[in-house]
Coordinates of C-alpha atoms and ligand atoms in Angstrom, one line a residue:
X78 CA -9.3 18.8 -12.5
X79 CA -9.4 16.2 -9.8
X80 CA -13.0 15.2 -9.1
X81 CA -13.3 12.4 -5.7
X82 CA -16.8 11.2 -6.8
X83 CA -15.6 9.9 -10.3
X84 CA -15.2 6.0 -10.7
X85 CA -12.6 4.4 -11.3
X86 CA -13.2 3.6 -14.8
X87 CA -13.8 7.4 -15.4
X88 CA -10.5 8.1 -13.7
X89 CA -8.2 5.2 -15.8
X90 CA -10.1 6.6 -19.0
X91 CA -8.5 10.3 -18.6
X92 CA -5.8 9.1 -16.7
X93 CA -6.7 11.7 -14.0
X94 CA -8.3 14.3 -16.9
X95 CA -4.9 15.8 -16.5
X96 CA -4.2 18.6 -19.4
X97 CA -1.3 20.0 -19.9
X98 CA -1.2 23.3 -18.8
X99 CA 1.3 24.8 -21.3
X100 CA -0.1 23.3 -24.6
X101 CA -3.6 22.2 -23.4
X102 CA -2.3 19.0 -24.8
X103 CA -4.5 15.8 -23.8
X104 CA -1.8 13.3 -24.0
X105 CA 1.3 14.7 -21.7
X106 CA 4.5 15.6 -23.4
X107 CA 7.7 13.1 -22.7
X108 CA 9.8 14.9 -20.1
X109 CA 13.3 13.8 -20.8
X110 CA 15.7 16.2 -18.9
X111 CA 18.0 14.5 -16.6
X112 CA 18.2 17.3 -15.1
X113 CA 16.5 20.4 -13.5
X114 CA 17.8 24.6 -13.1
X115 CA 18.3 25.3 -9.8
X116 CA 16.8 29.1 -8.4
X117 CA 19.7 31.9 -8.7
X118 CA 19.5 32.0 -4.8
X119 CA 20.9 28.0 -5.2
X120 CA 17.4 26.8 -3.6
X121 CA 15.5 24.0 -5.9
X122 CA 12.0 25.3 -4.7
X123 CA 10.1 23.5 -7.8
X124 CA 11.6 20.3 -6.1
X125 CA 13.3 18.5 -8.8
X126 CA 17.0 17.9 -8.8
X127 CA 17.9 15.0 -10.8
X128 CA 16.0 12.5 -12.9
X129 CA 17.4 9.7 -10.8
X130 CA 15.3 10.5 -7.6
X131 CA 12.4 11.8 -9.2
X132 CA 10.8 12.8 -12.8
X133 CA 7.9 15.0 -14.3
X134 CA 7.3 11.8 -16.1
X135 CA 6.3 9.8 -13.2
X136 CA 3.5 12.4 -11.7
X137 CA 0.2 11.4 -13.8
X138 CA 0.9 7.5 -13.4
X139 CA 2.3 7.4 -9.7
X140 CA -1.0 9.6 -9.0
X141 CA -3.5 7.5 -10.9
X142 CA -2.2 4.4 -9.7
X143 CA -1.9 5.1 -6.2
X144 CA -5.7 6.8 -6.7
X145 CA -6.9 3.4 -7.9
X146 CA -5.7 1.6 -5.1
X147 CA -6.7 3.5 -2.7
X148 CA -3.3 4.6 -1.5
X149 CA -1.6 8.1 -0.5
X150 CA 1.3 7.9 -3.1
X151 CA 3.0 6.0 -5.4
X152 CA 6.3 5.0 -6.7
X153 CA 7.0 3.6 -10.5
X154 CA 10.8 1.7 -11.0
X155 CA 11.9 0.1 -14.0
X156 CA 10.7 -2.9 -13.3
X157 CA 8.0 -5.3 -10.8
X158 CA 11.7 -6.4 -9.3
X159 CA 13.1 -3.3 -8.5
X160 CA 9.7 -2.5 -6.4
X161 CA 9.4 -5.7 -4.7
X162 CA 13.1 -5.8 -3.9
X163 CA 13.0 -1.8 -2.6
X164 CA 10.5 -2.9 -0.1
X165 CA 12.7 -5.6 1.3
X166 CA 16.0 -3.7 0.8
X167 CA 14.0 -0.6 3.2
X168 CA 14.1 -3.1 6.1
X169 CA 17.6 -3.9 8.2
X170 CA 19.4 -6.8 8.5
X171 CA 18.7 -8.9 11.1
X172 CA 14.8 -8.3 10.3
X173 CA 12.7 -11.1 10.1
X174 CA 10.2 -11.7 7.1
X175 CA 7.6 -14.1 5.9
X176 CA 7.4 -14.8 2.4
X177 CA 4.9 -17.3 0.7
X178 CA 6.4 -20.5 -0.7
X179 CA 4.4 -20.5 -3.7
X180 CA 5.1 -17.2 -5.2
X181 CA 6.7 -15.0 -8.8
X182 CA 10.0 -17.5 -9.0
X183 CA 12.5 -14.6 -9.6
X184 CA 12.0 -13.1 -6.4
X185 CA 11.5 -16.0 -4.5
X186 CA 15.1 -16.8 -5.7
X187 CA 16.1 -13.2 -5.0
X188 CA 14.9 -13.9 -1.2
X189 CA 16.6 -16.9 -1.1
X190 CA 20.1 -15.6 -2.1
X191 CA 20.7 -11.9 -1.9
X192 CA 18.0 -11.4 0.8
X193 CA 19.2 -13.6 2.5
X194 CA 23.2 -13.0 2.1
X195 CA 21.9 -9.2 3.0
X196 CA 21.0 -10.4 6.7
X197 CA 17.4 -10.9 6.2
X198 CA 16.0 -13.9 7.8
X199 CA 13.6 -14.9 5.3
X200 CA 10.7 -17.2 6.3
X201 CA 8.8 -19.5 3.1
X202 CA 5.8 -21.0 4.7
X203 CA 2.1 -21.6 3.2
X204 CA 0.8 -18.3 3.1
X205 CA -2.8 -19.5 2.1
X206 CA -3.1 -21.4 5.7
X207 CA -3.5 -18.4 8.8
X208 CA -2.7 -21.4 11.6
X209 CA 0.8 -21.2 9.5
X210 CA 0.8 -17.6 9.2
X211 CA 0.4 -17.1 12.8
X212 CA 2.6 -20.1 14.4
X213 CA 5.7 -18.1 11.9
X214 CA 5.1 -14.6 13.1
X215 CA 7.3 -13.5 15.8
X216 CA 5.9 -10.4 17.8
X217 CA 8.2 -7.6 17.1
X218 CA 10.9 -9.4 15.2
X219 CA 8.9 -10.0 12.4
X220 CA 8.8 -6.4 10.0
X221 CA 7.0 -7.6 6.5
X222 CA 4.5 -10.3 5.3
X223 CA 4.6 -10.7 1.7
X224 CA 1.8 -12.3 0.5
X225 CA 1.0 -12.8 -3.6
X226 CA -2.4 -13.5 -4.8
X227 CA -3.7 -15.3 -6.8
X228 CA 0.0 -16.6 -6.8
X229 CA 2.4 -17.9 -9.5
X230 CA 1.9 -20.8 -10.6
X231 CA -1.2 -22.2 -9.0
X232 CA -3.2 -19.4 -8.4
X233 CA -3.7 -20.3 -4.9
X234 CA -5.5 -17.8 -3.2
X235 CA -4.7 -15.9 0.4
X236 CA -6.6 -14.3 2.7
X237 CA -5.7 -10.7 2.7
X238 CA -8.0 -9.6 5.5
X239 CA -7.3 -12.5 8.0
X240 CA -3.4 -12.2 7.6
X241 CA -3.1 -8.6 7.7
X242 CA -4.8 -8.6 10.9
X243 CA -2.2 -11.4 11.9
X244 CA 0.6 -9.4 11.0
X245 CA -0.9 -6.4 12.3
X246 CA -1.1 -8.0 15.7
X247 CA 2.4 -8.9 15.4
X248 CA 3.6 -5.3 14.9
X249 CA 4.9 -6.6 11.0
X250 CA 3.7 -4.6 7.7
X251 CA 2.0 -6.0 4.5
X252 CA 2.7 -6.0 1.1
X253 CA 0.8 -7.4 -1.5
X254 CA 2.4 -8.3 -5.0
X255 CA -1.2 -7.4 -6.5
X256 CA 0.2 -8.3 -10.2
X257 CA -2.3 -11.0 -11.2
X258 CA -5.5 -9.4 -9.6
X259 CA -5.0 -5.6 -10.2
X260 CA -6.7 -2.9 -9.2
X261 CA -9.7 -3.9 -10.9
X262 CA -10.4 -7.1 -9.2
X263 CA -8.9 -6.5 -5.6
X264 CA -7.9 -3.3 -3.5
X265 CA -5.5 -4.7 -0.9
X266 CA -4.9 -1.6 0.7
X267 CA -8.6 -1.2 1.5
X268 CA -8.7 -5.2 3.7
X269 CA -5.7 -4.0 5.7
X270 CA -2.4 -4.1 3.7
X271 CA 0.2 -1.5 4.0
X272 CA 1.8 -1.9 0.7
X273 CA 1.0 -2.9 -3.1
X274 CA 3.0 -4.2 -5.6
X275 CA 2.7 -4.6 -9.3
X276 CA 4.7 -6.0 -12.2
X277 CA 3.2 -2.8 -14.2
X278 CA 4.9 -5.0 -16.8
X279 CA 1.7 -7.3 -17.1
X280 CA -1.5 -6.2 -17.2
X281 CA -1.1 -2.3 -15.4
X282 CA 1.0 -1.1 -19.0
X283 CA -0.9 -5.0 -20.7
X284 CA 0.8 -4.7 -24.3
X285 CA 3.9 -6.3 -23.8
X286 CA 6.3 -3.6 -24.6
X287 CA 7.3 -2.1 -21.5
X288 CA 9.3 -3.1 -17.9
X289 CA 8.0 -1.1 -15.0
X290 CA 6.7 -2.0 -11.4
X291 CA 4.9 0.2 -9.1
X292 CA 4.7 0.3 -5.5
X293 CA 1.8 1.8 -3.6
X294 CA 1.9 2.9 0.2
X295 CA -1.2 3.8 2.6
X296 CA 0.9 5.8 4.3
X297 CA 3.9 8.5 3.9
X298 CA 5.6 6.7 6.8
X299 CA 9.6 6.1 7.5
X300 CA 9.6 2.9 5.6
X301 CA 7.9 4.5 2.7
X302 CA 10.7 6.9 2.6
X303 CA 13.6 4.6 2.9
X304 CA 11.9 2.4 -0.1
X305 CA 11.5 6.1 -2.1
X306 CA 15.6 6.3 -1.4
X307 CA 15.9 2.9 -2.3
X308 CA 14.7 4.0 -5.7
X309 CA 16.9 7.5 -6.2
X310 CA 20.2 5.7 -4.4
X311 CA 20.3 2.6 -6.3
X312 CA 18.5 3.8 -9.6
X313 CA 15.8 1.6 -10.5
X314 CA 13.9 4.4 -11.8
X315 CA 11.9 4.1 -14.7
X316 CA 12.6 5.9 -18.3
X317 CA 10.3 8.8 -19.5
X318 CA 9.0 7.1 -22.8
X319 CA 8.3 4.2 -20.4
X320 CA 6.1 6.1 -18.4
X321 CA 4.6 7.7 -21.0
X322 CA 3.7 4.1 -22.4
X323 CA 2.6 3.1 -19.3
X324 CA 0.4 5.6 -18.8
X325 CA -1.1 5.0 -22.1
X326 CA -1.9 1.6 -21.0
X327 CA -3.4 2.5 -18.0
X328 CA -6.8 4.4 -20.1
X329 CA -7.6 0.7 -21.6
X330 CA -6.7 -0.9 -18.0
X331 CA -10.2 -1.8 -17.1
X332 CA -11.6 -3.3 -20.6
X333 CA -8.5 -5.7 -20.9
X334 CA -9.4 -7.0 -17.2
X335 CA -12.6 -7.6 -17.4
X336 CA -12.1 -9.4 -20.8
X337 CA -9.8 -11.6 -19.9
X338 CA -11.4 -12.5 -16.7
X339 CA -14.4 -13.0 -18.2
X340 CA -12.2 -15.5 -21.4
X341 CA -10.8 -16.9 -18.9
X342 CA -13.5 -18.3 -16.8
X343 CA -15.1 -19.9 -19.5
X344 CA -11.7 -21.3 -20.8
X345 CA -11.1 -22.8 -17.4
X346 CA -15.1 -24.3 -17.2
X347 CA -14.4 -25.7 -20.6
X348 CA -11.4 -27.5 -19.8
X349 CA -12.5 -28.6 -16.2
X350 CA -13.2 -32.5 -16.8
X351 CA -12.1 -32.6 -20.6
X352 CA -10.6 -35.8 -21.5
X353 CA -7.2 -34.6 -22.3
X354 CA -6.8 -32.7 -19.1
X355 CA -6.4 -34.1 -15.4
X356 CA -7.5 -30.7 -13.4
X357 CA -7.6 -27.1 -14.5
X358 CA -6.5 -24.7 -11.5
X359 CA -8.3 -21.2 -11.7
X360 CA -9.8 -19.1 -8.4
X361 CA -13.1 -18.9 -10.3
X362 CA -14.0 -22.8 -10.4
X363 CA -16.2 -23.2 -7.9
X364 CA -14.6 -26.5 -6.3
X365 CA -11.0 -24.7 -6.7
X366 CA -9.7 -24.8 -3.0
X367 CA -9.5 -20.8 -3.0
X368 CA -12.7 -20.1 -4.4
X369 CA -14.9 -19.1 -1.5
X370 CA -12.2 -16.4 0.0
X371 CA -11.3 -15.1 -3.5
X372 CA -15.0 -14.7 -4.0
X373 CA -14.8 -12.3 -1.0
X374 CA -11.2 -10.2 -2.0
X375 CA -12.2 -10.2 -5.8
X376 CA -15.2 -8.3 -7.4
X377 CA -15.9 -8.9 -10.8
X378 CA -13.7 -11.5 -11.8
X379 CA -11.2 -14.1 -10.6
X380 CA -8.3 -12.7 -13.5
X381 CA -6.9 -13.8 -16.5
X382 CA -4.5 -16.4 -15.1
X383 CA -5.0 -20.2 -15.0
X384 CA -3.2 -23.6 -16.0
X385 CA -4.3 -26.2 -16.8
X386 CA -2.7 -30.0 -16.2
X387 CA -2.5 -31.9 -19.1
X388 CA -2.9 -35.9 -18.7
X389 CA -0.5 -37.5 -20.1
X390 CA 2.1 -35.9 -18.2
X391 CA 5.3 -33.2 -19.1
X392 CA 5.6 -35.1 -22.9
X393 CA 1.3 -34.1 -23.2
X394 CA 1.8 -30.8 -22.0
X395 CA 5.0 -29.8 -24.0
X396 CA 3.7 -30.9 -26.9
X397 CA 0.2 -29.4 -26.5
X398 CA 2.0 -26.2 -26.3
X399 CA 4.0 -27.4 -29.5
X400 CA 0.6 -27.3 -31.3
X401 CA -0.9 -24.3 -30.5
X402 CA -1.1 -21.9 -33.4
X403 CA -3.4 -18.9 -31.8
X404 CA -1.5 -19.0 -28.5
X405 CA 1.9 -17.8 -28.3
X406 CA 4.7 -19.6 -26.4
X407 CA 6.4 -17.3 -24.4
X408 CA 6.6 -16.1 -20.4
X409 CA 5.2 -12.9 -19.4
X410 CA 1.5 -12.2 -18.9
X411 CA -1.0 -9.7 -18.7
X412 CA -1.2 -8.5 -22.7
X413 CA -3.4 -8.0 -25.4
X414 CA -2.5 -11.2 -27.0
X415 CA -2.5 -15.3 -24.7
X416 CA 0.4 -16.5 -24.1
X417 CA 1.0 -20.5 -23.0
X418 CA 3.9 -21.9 -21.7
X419 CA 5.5 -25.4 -19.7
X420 CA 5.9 -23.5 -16.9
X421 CA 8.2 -26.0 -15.0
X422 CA 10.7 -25.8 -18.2
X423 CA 10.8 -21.8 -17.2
X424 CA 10.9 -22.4 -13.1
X425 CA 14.0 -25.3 -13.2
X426 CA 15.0 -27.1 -10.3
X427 CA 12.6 -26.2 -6.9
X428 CA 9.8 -25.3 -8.4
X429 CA 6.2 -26.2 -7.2
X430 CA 5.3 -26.6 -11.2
X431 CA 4.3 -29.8 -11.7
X432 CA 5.9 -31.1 -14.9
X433 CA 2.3 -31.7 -16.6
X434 CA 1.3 -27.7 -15.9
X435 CA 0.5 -25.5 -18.6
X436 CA 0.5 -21.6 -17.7
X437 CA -2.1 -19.5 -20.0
X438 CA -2.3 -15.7 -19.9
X439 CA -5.1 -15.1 -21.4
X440 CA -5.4 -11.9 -23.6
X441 CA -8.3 -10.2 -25.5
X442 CA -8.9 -12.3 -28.2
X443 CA -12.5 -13.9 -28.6
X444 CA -12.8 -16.7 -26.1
X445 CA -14.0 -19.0 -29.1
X446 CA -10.9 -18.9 -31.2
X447 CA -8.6 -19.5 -27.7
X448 CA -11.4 -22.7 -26.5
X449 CA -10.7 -23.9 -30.5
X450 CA -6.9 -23.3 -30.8
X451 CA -6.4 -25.1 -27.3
X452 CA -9.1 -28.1 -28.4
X453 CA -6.8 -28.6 -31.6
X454 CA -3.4 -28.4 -29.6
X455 CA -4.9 -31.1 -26.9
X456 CA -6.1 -33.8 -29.9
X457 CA -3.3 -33.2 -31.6
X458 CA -0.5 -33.9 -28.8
X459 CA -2.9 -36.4 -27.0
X460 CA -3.3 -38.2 -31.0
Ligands
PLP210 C1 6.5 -10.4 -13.8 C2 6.2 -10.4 -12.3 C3 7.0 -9.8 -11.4 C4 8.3 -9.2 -11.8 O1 8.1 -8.1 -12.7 P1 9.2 -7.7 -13.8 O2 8.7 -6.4 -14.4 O3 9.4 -8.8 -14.7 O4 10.5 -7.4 -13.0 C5 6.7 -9.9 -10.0 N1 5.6 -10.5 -9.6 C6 4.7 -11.1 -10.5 C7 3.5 -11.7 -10.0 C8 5.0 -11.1 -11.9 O5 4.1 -11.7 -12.7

């Protein structure tokens, strides 16, 4: 049963209200074959071959997924870097492409070395500015804008609509690395983006016990199918179970959002002008540079992202995140349970971390016991 009207909500819930049609079975078996029986006249007319290409497993989330974001299909890999690197890898050398300089570190150095060993001739500029967007685009030599929002670390904000009609004019595509805002809070595809892109090891899956990434498309062009043989030729296809898990993840998708936005806009008006912290850097402060256009893109919440700057400097913020008890120190984001870290310690050399930054994901615990653990944690390292 597929039924348009339904809202999204209603959709994630049932994942689709897909049965199974064999065992009327709510929850979907685990397809693990590797491998499919061919028809005796040597013709695959049920269209699998090989789990490497394509898998039973992927069908449910791909079509869910791609149904939340408005899109025509969907692709799941093994992880959020094996889809953002398929849509690069689909373009030739020689092709030009703007990337943001604040953006996810790992493939920002990806871009920087293999991208750009590859032939592509990748472009860093500040994607949150369109004067920059447009003086970089070069009319017909310029095939993708990447463009993350909010972005790693700072959260700064871009302007989907205003530089995909940039880019558009410019004959280039546009794919949005949609990790931190989901589906829930922002529909790229629907302000002019051709492409979506999620670490579906976040917040899409949200428990911290899977890698996969999913890509999105608007259209079944011939970039779409290069990026679907990117996926069966190089093999960064995802595992059954792991699509089963991710699936699983996806009925909850919309409750873990909206809590955690909602934590962590009052974590980040808490912490806004405390004494032990110099600025707090979240889309949903109303003086936060991105505000008023994130206001616009995102409905119902500015995510669960922030950081916070601790005053004192890196010794504060290291050993605020000593201190916490509640929070957990580790990288990631996007589960059940917060997570802190000093995110400059994680980035190295190049990165636009200040060393006083603090990173929280914030998960589904009550908003009380995070404001209290963090209060503690600041006293104590500021003591
Ligand atoms: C985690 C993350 C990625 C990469 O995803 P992996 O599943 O770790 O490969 C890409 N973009 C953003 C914004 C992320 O947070």
């Amino acid at each position: 049963m597929d039924c348009p009207a339904l809202e999204p909500e209603s959709l994630a819930a049932q994942a689709l209200g897909w049965v199974d049609e064999v065992t009327h079975a709510i929850s979907p078996p685990i397809h693990a074959s590797t491998t499919f029986v061919r028809d005796a006249d040597n013709q695959y007319r049920n269209g699998r071959v090989y789990a490497r290409a394509d898998n039973p497993a992927f069908d449910q989330a791909e079509q869910l997924i791609a149904r939340l974001e408005g899109g025509s299909h969907g692709a799941l890999f093994a992880s959020g870097m094996a889809a953002a690197t398929a849509v690069f890898q689909a373009l030739a050398p020689g092709d030009h492409v703007l990337a943001p300089q604040v953006m996810y570190w790992s493939l920002r150095n990806w871009l920087a070395s293999f991208a750009t060993r590859w032939g592509l001739q990748v472009e860093l500029i500040d994607m949150t500015d369109p004067a920059a967007v447009r003086a970089a685009l070069r009319p017909g030599k310029t095939k993708l804008v990447w463009i993350e929002t909010p972005a790693n670390p700072l959260w700064s904000i871009t302007d989907i609509e205003a530089t995909a009609a940039l880019a558009r004019a410019a004959g280039a595509r546009v794919a949005v690395d949609s990790t931190v805002a989901t589906p829930v809070l922002t529909r790229p595809l629907a302000i002019g983006a051709d492409l979506v892109m999620h670490a579906a090891t976040k917040y899409l899956n949200g428990h911290s016990d899977l890698l996969a990434g999913v890509l999105v498309t608007k259209a079944d062009d011939e970039h779409w199918q290069r990026v679907k043989a990117v996926r069966a030729q190089v093999g960064g296809t995802l595992g059954s179970f792991e699509s089963w898990l991710l699936l699983r993840g996806l009925r909850t998708l919309y409750l873990r959002v909206r809590c955690a936005s909602a934590s962590a806009q009052r974590i980040a008006e808490h912490f806004a002008g405390h004494r032990h912290v110099q600025a707090v850097l979240y889309p949903g402060l109303r003086d936060a540079p991105g505000h008023a256009v994130a206001a616009r893109q995102m409905h119902g919440g500015f995510g669960g992202m922030l950081s916070l700057r601790a005053k004192g400097g890196e010794a504060a913020a290291v050993a605020t995140a000593a201190h916490v008890q509640l929070w957990k120190r580790a990288t990631s984001l996007g589960g059940t349970e917060s997570l802190i870290e000093h995110r400059a310690s994680v980035e190295g050399t190049g990165t636009p971390a200040p060393a006083d930054l603090l990173r929280l994901s914030v998960g589904i615990e009550h908003a009380d016991d995070l404001i209290a653990d963090l209060e503690q944690a600041l006293a104590r390292a500021h003591g």
